[in-house]
Amino acid sequence: LFFPEGLAADPRSGALYVTSLRHRRVLVVPPDQAAAPRWMPPLPSAGAVLGAVMDTTRGWLWLTTGRVPQAAG
């Protein structure tokens, strides 16, 4: 069961980053439809991952997190 919360796109690679409040993780969807989406490593102390934005100047993915009751664990 996956409820997407936030979405960010990397214009350089075409990858999409989909945040999951419930799973406390980020799903990476590659631009190549033949490649399977994959989960980024979990963020154990971050709480739920709410939103994301891609900083192309630095090559960073910024995430907003918080502790909410809907997050697993």
PDB file of C-alpha atoms in Angstrom:
ATOM      1  CA  LEU A   1       0.000   0.000   0.000  1.00  0.00           C
ATOM      2  CA  PHE A   2       1.642   3.230  -1.174  1.00  0.00           C
ATOM      3  CA  PHE A   3       0.306   6.742  -0.695  1.00  0.00           C
ATOM      4  CA  PRO A   4       2.451   9.299  -2.545  1.00  0.00           C
ATOM      5  CA  GLU A   5       2.792  12.585  -0.699  1.00  0.00           C
ATOM      6  CA  GLY A   6       5.327  14.744  -2.555  1.00  0.00           C
ATOM      7  CA  LEU A   7       6.904  14.768  -5.993  1.00  0.00           C
ATOM      8  CA  ALA A   8      10.145  16.232  -7.320  1.00  0.00           C
ATOM      9  CA  ALA A   9      11.709  15.918 -10.760  1.00  0.00           C
ATOM     10  CA  ASP A  10      15.369  16.094 -11.732  1.00  0.00           C
ATOM     11  CA  PRO A  11      15.436  17.945 -15.062  1.00  0.00           C
ATOM     12  CA  ARG A  12      18.995  16.776 -15.710  1.00  0.00           C
ATOM     13  CA  SER A  13      18.266  13.037 -15.595  1.00  0.00           C
ATOM     14  CA  GLY A  14      14.477  12.942 -15.908  1.00  0.00           C
ATOM     15  CA  ALA A  15      14.172  10.915 -12.694  1.00  0.00           C
ATOM     16  CA  LEU A  16      11.160  11.421 -10.450  1.00  0.00           C
ATOM     17  CA  TYR A  17      11.308  11.312  -6.650  1.00  0.00           C
ATOM     18  CA  VAL A  18       8.060  10.364  -4.927  1.00  0.00           C
ATOM     19  CA  THR A  19       7.859  10.746  -1.150  1.00  0.00           C
ATOM     20  CA  SER A  20       5.893   8.410   1.095  1.00  0.00           C
ATOM     21  CA  LEU A  21       4.487   9.699   4.349  1.00  0.00           C
ATOM     22  CA  ARG A  22       3.442   6.192   5.412  1.00  0.00           C
ATOM     23  CA  HIS A  23       6.664   4.360   4.492  1.00  0.00           C
ATOM     24  CA  ARG A  24       9.022   7.196   5.533  1.00  0.00           C
ATOM     25  CA  ARG A  25      10.977   6.739   2.316  1.00  0.00           C
ATOM     26  CA  VAL A  26      11.478   8.085  -1.202  1.00  0.00           C
ATOM     27  CA  LEU A  27      10.697   6.112  -4.356  1.00  0.00           C
ATOM     28  CA  VAL A  28      12.995   6.873  -7.317  1.00  0.00           C
ATOM     29  CA  VAL A  29      11.306   6.449 -10.707  1.00  0.00           C
ATOM     30  CA  PRO A  30      13.890   6.427 -13.517  1.00  0.00           C
ATOM     31  CA  PRO A  31      13.100   8.093 -16.851  1.00  0.00           C
ATOM     32  CA  ASP A  32      13.669   4.801 -18.679  1.00  0.00           C
ATOM     33  CA  GLN A  33      10.366   2.916 -18.574  1.00  0.00           C
ATOM     34  CA  ALA A  34      12.246  -0.405 -18.807  1.00  0.00           C
ATOM     35  CA  ALA A  35      14.010   0.221 -15.491  1.00  0.00           C
ATOM     36  CA  ALA A  36      12.138  -0.601 -12.300  1.00  0.00           C
ATOM     37  CA  PRO A  37      11.458   2.054  -9.655  1.00  0.00           C
ATOM     38  CA  ARG A  38      13.568   1.641  -6.512  1.00  0.00           C
ATOM     39  CA  TRP A  39      13.404   2.846  -2.928  1.00  0.00           C
ATOM     40  CA  MET A  40      16.081   5.133  -1.517  1.00  0.00           C
ATOM     41  CA  PRO A  41      17.569   3.907   1.785  1.00  0.00           C
ATOM     42  CA  PRO A  42      15.277   4.612   4.751  1.00  0.00           C
ATOM     43  CA  LEU A  43      15.717   7.701   6.879  1.00  0.00           C
ATOM     44  CA  PRO A  44      15.506   6.109  10.347  1.00  0.00           C
ATOM     45  CA  SER A  45      15.354   9.237  12.488  1.00  0.00           C
ATOM     46  CA  ALA A  46      13.618  11.575  10.051  1.00  0.00           C
ATOM     47  CA  GLY A  47       9.997  10.574  10.578  1.00  0.00           C
ATOM     48  CA  ALA A  48       7.592  10.740   7.641  1.00  0.00           C
ATOM     49  CA  VAL A  49       8.866  12.158   4.345  1.00  0.00           C
ATOM     50  CA  LEU A  50       6.367  14.816   3.336  1.00  0.00           C
ATOM     51  CA  GLY A  51       7.746  16.760   0.376  1.00  0.00           C
ATOM     52  CA  ALA A  52      10.758  17.067  -1.885  1.00  0.00           C
ATOM     53  CA  VAL A  53      12.449  19.548  -4.189  1.00  0.00           C
ATOM     54  CA  MET A  54      15.459  19.048  -6.452  1.00  0.00           C
ATOM     55  CA  ASP A  55      18.305  21.559  -6.109  1.00  0.00           C
ATOM     56  CA  THR A  56      19.996  21.267  -9.511  1.00  0.00           C
ATOM     57  CA  THR A  57      22.672  23.828  -8.593  1.00  0.00           C
ATOM     58  CA  ARG A  58      24.059  21.588  -5.846  1.00  0.00           C
ATOM     59  CA  GLY A  59      22.739  18.234  -7.093  1.00  0.00           C
ATOM     60  CA  TRP A  60      20.830  17.708  -3.829  1.00  0.00           C
ATOM     61  CA  LEU A  61      17.373  16.387  -3.135  1.00  0.00           C
ATOM     62  CA  TRP A  62      15.886  18.409  -0.270  1.00  0.00           C
ATOM     63  CA  LEU A  63      13.260  16.622   1.833  1.00  0.00           C
ATOM     64  CA  THR A  64      10.783  17.871   4.405  1.00  0.00           C
ATOM     65  CA  THR A  65      10.085  15.451   7.211  1.00  0.00           C
ATOM     66  CA  GLY A  66       8.019  15.303  10.343  1.00  0.00           C
ATOM     67  CA  ARG A  67       6.597  13.012  12.956  1.00  0.00           C
ATOM     68  CA  VAL A  68       2.971  12.235  12.150  1.00  0.00           C
ATOM     69  CA  PRO A  69       0.744   9.367  13.344  1.00  0.00           C
ATOM     70  CA  GLN A  70       0.153   8.119   9.790  1.00  0.00           C
ATOM     71  CA  ALA A  71       3.805   7.058   9.386  1.00  0.00           C
ATOM     72  CA  ALA A  72       4.503   3.376   9.928  1.00  0.00           C
ATOM     73  CA  GLY A  73       6.461   2.530  13.084  1.00  0.00           C
TER      74      GLY A  73
END
